[in-house]
Structure formats: structure tokens, C-alpha cells
PDB file of C-alpha atoms in Angstrom:
ATOM      1  CA  UNK A  20     -13.025 -25.372   7.718  1.00 79.00           C
ATOM      2  CA  UNK A  21      -9.871 -24.386   5.871  1.00 81.00           C
ATOM      3  CA  UNK A  22     -10.309 -27.118   3.279  1.00 86.00           C
ATOM      4  CA  UNK A  23     -13.863 -25.988   2.569  1.00 90.00           C
ATOM      5  CA  UNK A  24     -12.507 -22.466   2.255  1.00 90.00           C
ATOM      6  CA  UNK A  25     -10.006 -23.641  -0.347  1.00 92.00           C
ATOM      7  CA  UNK A  26     -12.782 -25.444  -2.219  1.00 93.00           C
ATOM      8  CA  UNK A  27     -14.843 -22.272  -2.243  1.00 94.00           C
ATOM      9  CA  UNK A  28     -11.868 -20.239  -3.440  1.00 94.00           C
ATOM     10  CA  UNK A  29     -11.445 -22.629  -6.374  1.00 95.00           C
ATOM     11  CA  UNK A  30     -15.153 -22.369  -7.175  1.00 96.00           C
ATOM     12  CA  UNK A  31     -14.869 -18.570  -7.018  1.00 96.00           C
ATOM     13  CA  UNK A  32     -11.850 -18.647  -9.377  1.00 96.00           C
ATOM     14  CA  UNK A  33      -9.670 -16.861  -6.836  1.00 96.00           C
ATOM     15  CA  UNK A  34      -6.078 -15.926  -7.572  1.00 95.00           C
ATOM     16  CA  UNK A  35      -3.577 -18.787  -7.566  1.00 94.00           C
ATOM     17  CA  UNK A  36      -1.343 -17.025  -5.023  1.00 95.00           C
ATOM     18  CA  UNK A  37      -4.245 -16.737  -2.582  1.00 94.00           C
ATOM     19  CA  UNK A  38      -5.065 -20.417  -3.043  1.00 94.00           C
ATOM     20  CA  UNK A  39      -1.487 -21.487  -2.395  1.00 95.00           C
ATOM     21  CA  UNK A  40      -1.444 -19.366   0.771  1.00 93.00           C
ATOM     22  CA  UNK A  41      -4.609 -21.067   2.032  1.00 93.00           C
ATOM     23  CA  UNK A  42      -3.388 -24.536   1.080  1.00 94.00           C
ATOM     24  CA  UNK A  43      -0.139 -23.889   2.946  1.00 93.00           C
ATOM     25  CA  UNK A  44      -2.062 -22.785   6.041  1.00 91.00           C
ATOM     26  CA  UNK A  45      -4.278 -25.883   5.908  1.00 91.00           C
ATOM     27  CA  UNK A  46      -1.276 -28.195   5.538  1.00 91.00           C
ATOM     28  CA  UNK A  47       0.475 -26.554   8.462  1.00 92.00           C
ATOM     29  CA  UNK A  48      -2.604 -26.939  10.651  1.00 90.00           C
ATOM     30  CA  UNK A  49      -2.905 -30.642   9.741  1.00 91.00           C
ATOM     31  CA  UNK A  50       0.791 -31.216  10.400  1.00 92.00           C
ATOM     32  CA  UNK A  51       0.496 -29.588  13.816  1.00 93.00           C
ATOM     33  CA  UNK A  52      -2.405 -31.850  14.745  1.00 94.00           C
ATOM     34  CA  UNK A  53      -0.461 -34.890  13.583  1.00 94.00           C
ATOM     35  CA  UNK A  54       2.633 -33.937  15.565  1.00 94.00           C
ATOM     36  CA  UNK A  55       0.514 -33.272  18.655  1.00 95.00           C
ATOM     37  CA  UNK A  56      -1.096 -36.714  18.383  1.00 94.00           C
ATOM     38  CA  UNK A  57       2.292 -38.372  18.027  1.00 94.00           C
ATOM     39  CA  UNK A  58       3.756 -36.414  20.957  1.00 94.00           C
ATOM     40  CA  UNK A  59       0.838 -37.445  23.147  1.00 93.00           C
ATOM     41  CA  UNK A  60       1.203 -41.057  22.050  1.00 91.00           C
ATOM     42  CA  UNK A  61       4.923 -41.069  22.803  1.00 91.00           C
ATOM     43  CA  UNK A  62       4.252 -39.537  26.196  1.00 92.00           C
ATOM     44  CA  UNK A  63       1.642 -42.203  26.912  1.00 91.00           C
ATOM     45  CA  UNK A  64       4.042 -44.991  25.911  1.00 90.00           C
ATOM     46  CA  UNK A  65       6.796 -43.564  28.092  1.00 90.00           C
ATOM     47  CA  UNK A  66       4.639 -43.099  31.180  1.00 93.00           C
ATOM     48  CA  UNK A  67       2.434 -46.211  30.781  1.00 92.00           C
ATOM     49  CA  UNK A  68       4.656 -48.785  29.045  1.00 91.00           C
ATOM     50  CA  UNK A  69       2.702 -51.864  30.139  1.00 91.00           C
ATOM     51  CA  UNK A  70      -0.680 -50.446  29.110  1.00 92.00           C
ATOM     52  CA  UNK A  71       0.736 -49.132  25.841  1.00 90.00           C
ATOM     53  CA  UNK A  72       2.222 -52.537  25.037  1.00 89.00           C
ATOM     54  CA  UNK A  73      -1.081 -54.227  25.869  1.00 91.00           C
ATOM     55  CA  UNK A  74      -2.802 -51.869  23.413  1.00 89.00           C
ATOM     56  CA  UNK A  75      -0.218 -52.738  20.754  1.00 88.00           C
ATOM     57  CA  UNK A  76       1.410 -49.300  20.907  1.00 89.00           C
ATOM     58  CA  UNK A  77       5.159 -48.868  20.940  1.00 89.00           C
ATOM     59  CA  UNK A  78       7.641 -46.053  20.729  1.00 88.00           C
ATOM     60  CA  UNK A  79       8.872 -47.572  17.458  1.00 89.00           C
ATOM     61  CA  UNK A  80       5.359 -47.301  15.987  1.00 90.00           C
ATOM     62  CA  UNK A  81       5.097 -43.646  16.962  1.00 89.00           C
ATOM     63  CA  UNK A  82       8.538 -43.036  15.452  1.00 90.00           C
ATOM     64  CA  UNK A  83       7.284 -44.530  12.164  1.00 91.00           C
ATOM     65  CA  UNK A  84       4.239 -42.264  12.264  1.00 91.00           C
ATOM     66  CA  UNK A  85       6.454 -39.256  12.951  1.00 91.00           C
ATOM     67  CA  UNK A  86       8.617 -40.063   9.952  1.00 93.00           C
ATOM     68  CA  UNK A  87       5.522 -40.285   7.757  1.00 92.00           C
ATOM     69  CA  UNK A  88       4.612 -36.733   8.738  1.00 88.00           C
ATOM     70  CA  UNK A  89       8.072 -35.247   8.449  1.00 84.00           C
TER      71      UNK A  89
END
């Protein structure tokens, strides 16, 4: 929804400051989702190591994903 809002703001020729504010909010929301997914994955690996390994998941892989986001 936020990305569509930004698109509409561009189409409406809204002020640059307002656009940057909305873009920042959208990025923060996406980052939070990414960090939540990684935290859940790490938790899964730690509590179900055999199943995680069978699925090809590892703590090292989640660490790599975390570093991509940070």
C-alpha cells in the first residue's frame, strides 16, 4: 500500500520532502518484515536443527540474509 501511495504522490507531483518521508516509511516497513522473517528463521533453526538442516536451512544462511538487509 505504501509503495502505491508513493507512486500516486509522484503522479500528483507532490513535494519532494513528502515523497522522501513516504519512501523512508516504506523502506522501514520492508526492513522490519525482513528482520522478522530472519528472526523467525533463526529461531526455527535453533529449535529444530535436524528439520532445518533437512530443508537446507542453516544459521549461516540466515546470517548472510541478515547482512544483506543491514
